[in-house]
Coordinates of C-alpha atoms in Angstrom, one line a residue:
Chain A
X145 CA -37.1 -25.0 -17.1
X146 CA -34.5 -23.5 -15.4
X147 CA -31.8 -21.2 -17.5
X148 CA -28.9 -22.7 -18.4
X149 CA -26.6 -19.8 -18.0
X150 CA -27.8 -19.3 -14.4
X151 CA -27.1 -22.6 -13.8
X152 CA -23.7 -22.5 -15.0
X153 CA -23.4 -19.6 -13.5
X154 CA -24.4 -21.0 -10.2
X155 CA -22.2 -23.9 -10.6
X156 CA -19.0 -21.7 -11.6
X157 CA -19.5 -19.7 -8.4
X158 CA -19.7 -23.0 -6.0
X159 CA -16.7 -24.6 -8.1
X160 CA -14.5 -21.5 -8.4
X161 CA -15.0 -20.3 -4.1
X162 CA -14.9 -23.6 -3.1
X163 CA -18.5 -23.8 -1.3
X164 CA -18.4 -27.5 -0.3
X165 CA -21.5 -26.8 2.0
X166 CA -23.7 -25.1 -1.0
X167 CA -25.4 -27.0 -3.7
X168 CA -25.7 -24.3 -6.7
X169 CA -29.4 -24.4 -7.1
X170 CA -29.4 -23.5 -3.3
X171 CA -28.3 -20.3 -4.9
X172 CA -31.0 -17.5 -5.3
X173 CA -31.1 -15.7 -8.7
X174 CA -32.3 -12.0 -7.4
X175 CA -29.8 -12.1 -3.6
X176 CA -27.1 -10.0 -3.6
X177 CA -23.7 -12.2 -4.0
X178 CA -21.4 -9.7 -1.8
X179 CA -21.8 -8.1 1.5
X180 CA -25.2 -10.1 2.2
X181 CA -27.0 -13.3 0.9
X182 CA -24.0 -15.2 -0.3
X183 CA -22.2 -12.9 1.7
X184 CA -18.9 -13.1 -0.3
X185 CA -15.8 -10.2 0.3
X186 CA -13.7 -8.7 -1.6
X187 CA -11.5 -12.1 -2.5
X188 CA -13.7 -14.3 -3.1
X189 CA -15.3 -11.6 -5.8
X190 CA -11.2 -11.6 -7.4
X191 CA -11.5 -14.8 -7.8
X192 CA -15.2 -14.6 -9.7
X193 CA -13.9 -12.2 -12.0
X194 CA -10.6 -14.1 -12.8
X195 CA -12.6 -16.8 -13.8
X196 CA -14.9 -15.2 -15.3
X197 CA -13.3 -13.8 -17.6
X198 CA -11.1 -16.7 -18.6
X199 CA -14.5 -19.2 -18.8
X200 CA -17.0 -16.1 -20.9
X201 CA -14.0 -14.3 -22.3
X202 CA -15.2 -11.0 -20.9
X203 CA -13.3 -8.3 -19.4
X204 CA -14.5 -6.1 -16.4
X205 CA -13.5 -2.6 -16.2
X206 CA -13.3 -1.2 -12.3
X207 CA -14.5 -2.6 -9.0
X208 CA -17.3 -0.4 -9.2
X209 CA -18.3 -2.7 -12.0
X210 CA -17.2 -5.9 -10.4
X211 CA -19.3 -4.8 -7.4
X212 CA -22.6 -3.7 -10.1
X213 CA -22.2 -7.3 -12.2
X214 CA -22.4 -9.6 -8.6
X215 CA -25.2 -7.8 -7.1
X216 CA -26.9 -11.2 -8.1
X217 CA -26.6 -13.9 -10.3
X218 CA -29.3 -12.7 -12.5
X219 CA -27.1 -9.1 -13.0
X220 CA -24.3 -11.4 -13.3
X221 CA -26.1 -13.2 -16.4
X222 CA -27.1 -10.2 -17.9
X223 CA -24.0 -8.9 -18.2
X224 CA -22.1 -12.1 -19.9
X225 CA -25.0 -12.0 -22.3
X226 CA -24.4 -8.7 -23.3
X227 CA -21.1 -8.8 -23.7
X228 CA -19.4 -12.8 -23.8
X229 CA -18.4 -13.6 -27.0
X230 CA -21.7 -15.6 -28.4
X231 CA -19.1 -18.9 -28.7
X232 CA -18.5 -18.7 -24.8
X233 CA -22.2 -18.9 -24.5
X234 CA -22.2 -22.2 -25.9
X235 CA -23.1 -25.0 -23.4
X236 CA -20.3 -26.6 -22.4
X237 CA -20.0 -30.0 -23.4
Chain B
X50 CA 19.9 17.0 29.2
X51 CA 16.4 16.5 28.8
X52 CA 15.0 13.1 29.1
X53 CA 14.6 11.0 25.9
X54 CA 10.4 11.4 26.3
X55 CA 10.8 15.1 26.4
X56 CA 12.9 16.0 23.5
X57 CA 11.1 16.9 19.9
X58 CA 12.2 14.1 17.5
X59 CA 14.2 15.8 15.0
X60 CA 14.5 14.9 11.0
X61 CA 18.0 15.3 10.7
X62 CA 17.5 14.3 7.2
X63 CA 14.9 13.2 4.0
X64 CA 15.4 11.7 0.7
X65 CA 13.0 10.6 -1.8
X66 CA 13.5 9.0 -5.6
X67 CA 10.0 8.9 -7.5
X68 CA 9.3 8.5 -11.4
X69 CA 9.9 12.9 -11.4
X70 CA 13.6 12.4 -9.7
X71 CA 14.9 13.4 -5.9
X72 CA 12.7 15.4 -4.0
X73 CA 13.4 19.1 -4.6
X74 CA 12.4 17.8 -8.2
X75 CA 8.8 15.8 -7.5
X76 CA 7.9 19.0 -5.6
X77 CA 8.7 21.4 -8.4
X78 CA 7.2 18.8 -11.1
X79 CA 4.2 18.4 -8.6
X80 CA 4.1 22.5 -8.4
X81 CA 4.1 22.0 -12.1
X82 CA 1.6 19.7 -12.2
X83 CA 3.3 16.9 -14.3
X84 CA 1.8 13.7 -14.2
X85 CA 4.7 11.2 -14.3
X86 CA 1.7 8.4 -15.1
X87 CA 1.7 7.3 -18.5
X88 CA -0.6 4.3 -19.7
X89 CA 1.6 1.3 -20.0
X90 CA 0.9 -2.4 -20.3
X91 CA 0.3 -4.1 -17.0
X92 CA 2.6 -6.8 -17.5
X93 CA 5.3 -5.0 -19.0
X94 CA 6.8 -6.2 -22.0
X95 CA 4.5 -9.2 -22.0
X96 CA 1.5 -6.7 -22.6
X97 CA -2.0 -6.7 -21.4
X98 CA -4.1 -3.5 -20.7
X99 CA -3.0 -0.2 -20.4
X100 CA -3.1 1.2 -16.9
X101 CA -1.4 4.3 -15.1
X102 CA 2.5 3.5 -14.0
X103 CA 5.3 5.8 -13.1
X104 CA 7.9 3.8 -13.2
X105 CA 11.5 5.7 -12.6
X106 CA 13.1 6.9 -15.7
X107 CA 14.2 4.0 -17.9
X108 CA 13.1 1.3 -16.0
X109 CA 11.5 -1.7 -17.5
X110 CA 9.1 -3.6 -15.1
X111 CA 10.7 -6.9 -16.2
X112 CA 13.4 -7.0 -14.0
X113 CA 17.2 -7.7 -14.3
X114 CA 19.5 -9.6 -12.2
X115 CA 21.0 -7.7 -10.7
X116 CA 17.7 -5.5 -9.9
X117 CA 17.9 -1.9 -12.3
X118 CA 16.6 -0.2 -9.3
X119 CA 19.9 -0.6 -7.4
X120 CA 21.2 2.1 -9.3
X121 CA 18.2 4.4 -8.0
X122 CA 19.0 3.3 -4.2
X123 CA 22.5 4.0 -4.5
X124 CA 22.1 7.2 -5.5
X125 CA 19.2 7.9 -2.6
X126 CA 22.3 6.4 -0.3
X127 CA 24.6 8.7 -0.9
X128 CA 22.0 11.5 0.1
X129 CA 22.4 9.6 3.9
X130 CA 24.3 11.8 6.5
X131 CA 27.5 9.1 6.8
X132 CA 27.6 7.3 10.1
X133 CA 27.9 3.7 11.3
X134 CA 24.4 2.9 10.3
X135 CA 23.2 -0.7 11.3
X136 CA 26.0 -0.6 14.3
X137 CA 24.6 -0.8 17.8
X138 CA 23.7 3.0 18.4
X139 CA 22.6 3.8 14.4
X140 CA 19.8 1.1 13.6
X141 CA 18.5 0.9 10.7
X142 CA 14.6 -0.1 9.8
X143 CA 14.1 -0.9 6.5
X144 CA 10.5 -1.2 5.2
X145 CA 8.7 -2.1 1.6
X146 CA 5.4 -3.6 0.8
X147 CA 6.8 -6.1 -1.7
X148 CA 10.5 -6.0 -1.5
X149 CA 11.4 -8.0 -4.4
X150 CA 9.1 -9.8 -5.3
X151 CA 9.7 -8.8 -9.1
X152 CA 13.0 -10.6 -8.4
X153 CA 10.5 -13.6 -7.6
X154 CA 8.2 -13.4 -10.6
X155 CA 11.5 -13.3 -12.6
X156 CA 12.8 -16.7 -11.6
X157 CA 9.7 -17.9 -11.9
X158 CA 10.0 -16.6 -15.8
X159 CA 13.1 -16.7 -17.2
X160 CA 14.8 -19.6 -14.6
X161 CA 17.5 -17.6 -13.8
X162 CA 18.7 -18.2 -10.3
X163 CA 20.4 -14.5 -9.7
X164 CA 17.3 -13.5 -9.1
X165 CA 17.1 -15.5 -5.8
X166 CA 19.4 -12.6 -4.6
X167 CA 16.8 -10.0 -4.3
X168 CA 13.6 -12.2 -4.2
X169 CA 12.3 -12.3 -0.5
X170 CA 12.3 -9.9 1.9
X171 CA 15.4 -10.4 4.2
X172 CA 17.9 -11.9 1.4
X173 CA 16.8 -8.0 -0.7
X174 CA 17.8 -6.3 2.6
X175 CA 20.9 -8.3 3.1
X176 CA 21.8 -7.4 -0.1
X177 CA 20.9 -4.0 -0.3
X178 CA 22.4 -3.6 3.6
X179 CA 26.2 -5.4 2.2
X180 CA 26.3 -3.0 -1.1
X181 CA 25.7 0.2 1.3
X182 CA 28.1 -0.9 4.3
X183 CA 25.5 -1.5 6.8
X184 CA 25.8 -3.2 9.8
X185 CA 23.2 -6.2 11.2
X186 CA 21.5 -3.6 13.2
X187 CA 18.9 -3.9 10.7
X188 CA 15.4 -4.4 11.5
X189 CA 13.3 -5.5 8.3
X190 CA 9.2 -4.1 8.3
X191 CA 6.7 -5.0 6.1
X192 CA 2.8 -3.8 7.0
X193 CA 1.6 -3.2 3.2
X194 CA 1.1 0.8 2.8
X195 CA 1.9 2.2 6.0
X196 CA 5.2 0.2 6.6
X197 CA 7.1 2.9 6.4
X198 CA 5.1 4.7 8.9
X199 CA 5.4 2.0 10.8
X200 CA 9.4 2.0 10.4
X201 CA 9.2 5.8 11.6
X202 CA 7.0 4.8 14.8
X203 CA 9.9 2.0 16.0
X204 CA 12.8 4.2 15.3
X205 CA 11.4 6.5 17.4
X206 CA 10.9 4.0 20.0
X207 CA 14.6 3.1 19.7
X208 CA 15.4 6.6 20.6
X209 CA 12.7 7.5 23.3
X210 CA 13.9 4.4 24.9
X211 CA 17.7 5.1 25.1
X212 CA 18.9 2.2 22.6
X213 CA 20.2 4.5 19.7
X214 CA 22.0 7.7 19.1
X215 CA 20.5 8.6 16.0
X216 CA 18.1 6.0 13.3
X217 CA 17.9 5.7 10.0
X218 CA 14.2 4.7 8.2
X219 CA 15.1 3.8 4.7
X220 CA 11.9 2.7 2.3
X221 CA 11.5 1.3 -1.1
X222 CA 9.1 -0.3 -3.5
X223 CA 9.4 -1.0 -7.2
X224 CA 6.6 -2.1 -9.6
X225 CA 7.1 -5.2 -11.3
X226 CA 4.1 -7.8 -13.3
X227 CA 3.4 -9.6 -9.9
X228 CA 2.3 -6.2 -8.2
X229 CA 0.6 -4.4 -11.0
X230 CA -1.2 -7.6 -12.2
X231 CA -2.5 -8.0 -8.6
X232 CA -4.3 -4.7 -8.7
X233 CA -5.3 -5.0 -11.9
X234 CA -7.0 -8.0 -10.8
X235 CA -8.7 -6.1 -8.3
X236 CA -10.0 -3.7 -11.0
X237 CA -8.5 -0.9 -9.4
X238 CA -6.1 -0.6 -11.4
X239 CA -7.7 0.0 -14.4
X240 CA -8.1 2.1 -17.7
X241 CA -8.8 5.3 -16.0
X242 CA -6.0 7.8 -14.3
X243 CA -6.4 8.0 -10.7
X244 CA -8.1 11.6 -9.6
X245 CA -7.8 11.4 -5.9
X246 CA -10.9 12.3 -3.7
X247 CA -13.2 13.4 -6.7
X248 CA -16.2 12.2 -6.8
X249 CA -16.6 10.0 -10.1
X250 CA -18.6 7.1 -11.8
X251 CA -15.4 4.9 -11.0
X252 CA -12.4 4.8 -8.9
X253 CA -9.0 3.9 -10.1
X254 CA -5.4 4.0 -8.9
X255 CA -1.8 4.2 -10.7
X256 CA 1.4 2.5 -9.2
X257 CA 4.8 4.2 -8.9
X258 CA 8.1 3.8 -8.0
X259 CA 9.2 5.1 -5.3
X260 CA 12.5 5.3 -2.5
X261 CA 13.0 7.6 0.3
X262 CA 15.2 8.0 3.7
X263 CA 14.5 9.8 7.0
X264 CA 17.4 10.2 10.0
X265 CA 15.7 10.6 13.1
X266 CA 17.6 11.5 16.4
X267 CA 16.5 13.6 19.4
X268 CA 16.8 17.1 19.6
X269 CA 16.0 20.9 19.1
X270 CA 15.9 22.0 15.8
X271 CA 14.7 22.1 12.5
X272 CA 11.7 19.7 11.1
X273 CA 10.7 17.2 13.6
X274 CA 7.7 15.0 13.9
X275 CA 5.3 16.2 17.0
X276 CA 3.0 13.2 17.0
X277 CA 2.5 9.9 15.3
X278 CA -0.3 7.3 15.6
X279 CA -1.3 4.1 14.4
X280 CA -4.4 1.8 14.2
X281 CA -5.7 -0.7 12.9
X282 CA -9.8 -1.2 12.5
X283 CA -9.6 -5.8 11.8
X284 CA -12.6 -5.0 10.0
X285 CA -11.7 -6.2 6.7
X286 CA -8.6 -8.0 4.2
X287 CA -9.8 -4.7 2.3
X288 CA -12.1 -2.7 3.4
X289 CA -12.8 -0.1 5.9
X290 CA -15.6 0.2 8.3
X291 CA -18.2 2.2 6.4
X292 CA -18.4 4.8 9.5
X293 CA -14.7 6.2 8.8
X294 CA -14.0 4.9 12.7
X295 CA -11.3 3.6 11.9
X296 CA -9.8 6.6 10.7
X297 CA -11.2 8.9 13.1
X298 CA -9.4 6.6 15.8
X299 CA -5.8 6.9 14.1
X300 CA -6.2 10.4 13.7
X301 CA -7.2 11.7 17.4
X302 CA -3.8 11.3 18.7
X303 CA -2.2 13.6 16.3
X304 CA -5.5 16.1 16.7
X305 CA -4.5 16.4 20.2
X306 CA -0.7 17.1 20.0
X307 CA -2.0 19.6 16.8
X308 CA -4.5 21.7 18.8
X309 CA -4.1 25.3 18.1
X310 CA -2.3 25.0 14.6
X311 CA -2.7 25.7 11.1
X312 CA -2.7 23.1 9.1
X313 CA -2.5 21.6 5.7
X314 CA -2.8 17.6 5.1
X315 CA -1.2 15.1 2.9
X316 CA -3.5 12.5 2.7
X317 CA -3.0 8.9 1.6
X318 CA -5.9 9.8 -1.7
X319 CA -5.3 6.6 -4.4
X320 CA -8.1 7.3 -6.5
X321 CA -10.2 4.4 -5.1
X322 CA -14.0 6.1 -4.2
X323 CA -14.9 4.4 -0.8
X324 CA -11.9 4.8 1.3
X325 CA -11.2 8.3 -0.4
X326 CA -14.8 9.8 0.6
X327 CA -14.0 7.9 4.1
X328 CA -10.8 9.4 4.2
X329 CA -11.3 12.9 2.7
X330 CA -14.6 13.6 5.0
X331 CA -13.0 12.0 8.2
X332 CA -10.4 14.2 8.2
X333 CA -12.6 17.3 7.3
X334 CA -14.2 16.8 10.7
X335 CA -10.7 16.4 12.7
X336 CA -9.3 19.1 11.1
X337 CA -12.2 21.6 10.0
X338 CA -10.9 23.9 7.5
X339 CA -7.3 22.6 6.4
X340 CA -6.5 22.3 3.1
X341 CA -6.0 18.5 1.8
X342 CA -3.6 17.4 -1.0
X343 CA -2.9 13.8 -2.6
X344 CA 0.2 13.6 -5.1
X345 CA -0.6 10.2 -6.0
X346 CA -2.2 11.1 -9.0
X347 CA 1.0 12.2 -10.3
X348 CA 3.4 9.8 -8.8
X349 CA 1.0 7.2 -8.2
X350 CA 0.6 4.9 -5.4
X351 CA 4.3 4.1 -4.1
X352 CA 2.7 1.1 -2.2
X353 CA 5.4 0.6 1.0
X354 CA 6.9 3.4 0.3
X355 CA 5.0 6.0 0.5
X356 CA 4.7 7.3 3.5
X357 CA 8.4 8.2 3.7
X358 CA 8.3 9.3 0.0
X359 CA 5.7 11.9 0.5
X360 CA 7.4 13.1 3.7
X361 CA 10.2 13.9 2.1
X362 CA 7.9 15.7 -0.6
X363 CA 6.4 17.4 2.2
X364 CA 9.7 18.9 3.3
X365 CA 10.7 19.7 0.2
X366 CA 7.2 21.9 -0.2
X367 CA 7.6 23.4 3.4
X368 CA 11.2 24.4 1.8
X369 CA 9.9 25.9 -1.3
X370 CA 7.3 27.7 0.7
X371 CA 4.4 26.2 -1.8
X372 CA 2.4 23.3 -1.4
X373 CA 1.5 21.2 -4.7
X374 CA -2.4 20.6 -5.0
X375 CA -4.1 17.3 -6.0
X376 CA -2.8 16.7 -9.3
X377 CA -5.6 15.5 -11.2
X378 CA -8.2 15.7 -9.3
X379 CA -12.0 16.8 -10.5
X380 CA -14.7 18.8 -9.2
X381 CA -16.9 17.6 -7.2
X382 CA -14.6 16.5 -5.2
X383 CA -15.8 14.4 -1.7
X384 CA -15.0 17.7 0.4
X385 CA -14.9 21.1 -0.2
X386 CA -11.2 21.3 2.1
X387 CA -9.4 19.4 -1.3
X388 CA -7.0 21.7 -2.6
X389 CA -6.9 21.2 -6.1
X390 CA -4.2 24.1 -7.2
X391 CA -0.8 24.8 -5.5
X392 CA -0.8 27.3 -2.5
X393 CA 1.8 29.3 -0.1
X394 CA 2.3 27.3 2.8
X395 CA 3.9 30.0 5.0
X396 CA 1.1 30.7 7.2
X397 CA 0.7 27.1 8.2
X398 CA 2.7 26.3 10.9
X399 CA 2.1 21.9 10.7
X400 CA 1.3 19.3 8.0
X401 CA -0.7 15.9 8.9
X402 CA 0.6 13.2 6.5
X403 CA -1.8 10.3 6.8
X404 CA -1.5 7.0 5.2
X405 CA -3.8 3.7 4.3
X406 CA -3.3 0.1 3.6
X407 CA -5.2 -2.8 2.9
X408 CA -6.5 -4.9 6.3
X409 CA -7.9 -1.3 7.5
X410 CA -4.3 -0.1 8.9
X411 CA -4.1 3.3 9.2
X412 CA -1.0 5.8 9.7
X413 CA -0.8 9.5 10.6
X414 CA 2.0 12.0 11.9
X415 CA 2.2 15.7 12.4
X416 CA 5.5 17.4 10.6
X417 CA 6.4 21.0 12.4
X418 CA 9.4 22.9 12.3
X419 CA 11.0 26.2 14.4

């Protein structure tokens, strides 16, 4: 059964950027989200984070950490596990 | 009488305001090595995290209508050599990354429709060209952190090409919510002080306020600028290319015209990691051996401005006869050529000031003197 927080993950990333041409489970959980795979820049990662941290109530540091948490959607999970609020983790309803 | 392309392109005059005062006194608080960042909340009085600002004396990022930073360009004014500037044969090229856009985010806040004065680009220049007694020879330039190199670049055209006696490059950018939040959404502004060109865990940068004024004319004499360059890699809205090409491109031209000199380098060193290696190690293979300073992690990154600021900083150290290092930078730094301490610049005999802005533009220019 698939992971619930990847796929909300997944979903947040498709809904935040916009991707009208990418379903999220089209999304791979180990590809990197900038630079290749997903092949996102710099913007589109500001606009992750914002939401990011409004949806998981999580705040990110630098850009070196920005660029560490969306090496891939699994890092990206780790991380709001480790440090969301466990209330954000909730699904949503 | 030589022809315009032949003469030296003289700095009849500089001016600078930055969070440690005019320019004699950011080069003697730089010698010093004060820090004018503090750690202040992003958003001004409506809070958030703390992050490295240098705001000038006093100044609340929350802005006032009129703006509070008036005050600080009037003063720079008066520094101006008087002459009919914005009249047919003085033009004037005003240049900012933002303007005032804190004017902006004000109206947007409070309602209050003063602001509209000074909230886009060509209404703040209007305004700030009727309260000085300029004339509409005023040409407005906005090309994120190098726009004031760029201002320099087209006065110099103006002059080279017969259409002004003498120009005037005036430069100005004040932090406000809209700004700072913006980088802090980027994460580069952040927690952490800038420390330009070391080689840390994580890059950060601070933001400053910062004015300045150059008069250019043609002409023996004095400082004068003996090259400039521009380029621009369109690699990236951000980033550069990860060979440093586009820096090594900017920089050739003013290599050339600085064969055969001693030289020390003010480089363009926010505190970010990838464009300071770039930067730090590109310009340690043009120019093997010269000694490389930032002052932004002191005054911190006066966005627009900067270029012209840290000219006139660079004057006032070549006056001085001492250099201020790279205020807070730490070993290891990305190049061995960073000058961390202050040094005696009287055996150099040229300075390469070289700035950076987002969308991979690049500035440079070589400052010599008699």
């Amino acid at each position: 059964m698939a992971d619930a927080l990847l796929v909300r993950l997944k979903q947040l990333i498709v809904d935040t950027l916009k991707l009208d041409d990418l379903r999220a489970d089209q999304i791979p959980d180990d590809e990197p989200l900038i630079g290749s795979g997903l092949n996102l820049d710099s913007i589109d990662a500001l606009e992750l984070v914002v939401q990011l941290e409004r949806e998981f109530g999580i705040k990110i540091r630098s850009s070196e950490e920005t660029r560490a948490i969306l090496s891939s959607v699994a890092h990206l999970a780790a991380y709001v596990r480790a440090h969301a609020p466990p209330e954000k983790l909730l699904p949503l309803p | 009488m030589a022809p315009p392309d032949s003469q030296p392109l003289r700095l009849r005059a500089t001016g600078c305001r930055t969070a440690l005062g005019d320019a004699r006194a950011t080069c003697a608080g730089l010698l010093l090595g004060r820090r004018a960042l503090e750690l202040l909340p992003v958003l001004g009085s409506e809070g958030g995290d703390p992050v490295p600002l240098a705001p000038l004396p006093g100044r609340n990022l929350m802005e006032t209508a009129p703006p509070a930073w008036l005050s600080c360009l009037d003063e720079l004014a008066a520094e101006i050599p008087p002459a009919p500037w914005g009249s047919a044969r003085h033009p004037v090229f005003v240049t900012s990354s933002n303007f005032g856009v804190g004017s902006l985010y004000a109206v947007q806040r409070t309602g209050d429709p003063r602001h509209f004065a000074t909230g886009m680009p060509f209404a703040t220049v209007e305004f700030i060209g009727a309260r000085l007694g300029w004339g509409t020879n005023v040409t407005v330039v906005s090309h994120a952190c190098v726009s004031a190199h760029v201002g320099l670049l087209l006065a110099e055209r103006g002059l080279r090409a017969g259409l002004a006696d003498r120009a005037l490059v005036f430069s100005f950018d004040f932090i406000s919510p809209f700004v700072t939040g913006g980088f802090h959404a980027l994460k580069i502004l952040n927690g952490g002080m800038p420390a330009p060109f070391s080689a840390r865990a994580t890059g950060s940068i601070g933001l400053g306020d910062g004015a300045a004024f150059a008069v250019l004319e043609l002409g023996q004499g004095g400082y004068r600028l003996s090259a400039q360059a521009t380029h621009n890699e369109m690699h990236h809205f951000t980033g550069n290319r990860p060979d440093g090409a586009g820096f090594a491109t900017c920089l050739a031209p003013v290599a050339a015209a600085a064969a055969g000199r001693r030289l020390w380098i003010k480089g363009h060193g926010t505190g970010t990691l990838e464009a300071g290696r770039l930067e730090s190690v590109t310009l340690a293979s043009v120019f093997p051996g010269a000694p490389l300073v930032s002052w932004k992690g002191s005054l911190g990154h006066t966005l627009g401005s900067c270029g012209l600021v840290e000219l006139a900083v660079a004057i006032a150290a070549l006056d001085s006869g001492r250099t201020p290092g790279t205020i807070a930078a730490e070993p290891p730094c990305f190049t061995d050529t960073v000058a961390i301490a202050p040094f005696a610049n009287g055996g150099f005999d040229g300075v390469v000031l070289a700035s950076n802005a987002f969308g991979g533009a690049h500035a440079a220019c070589l400052l010599s003197h008699d």
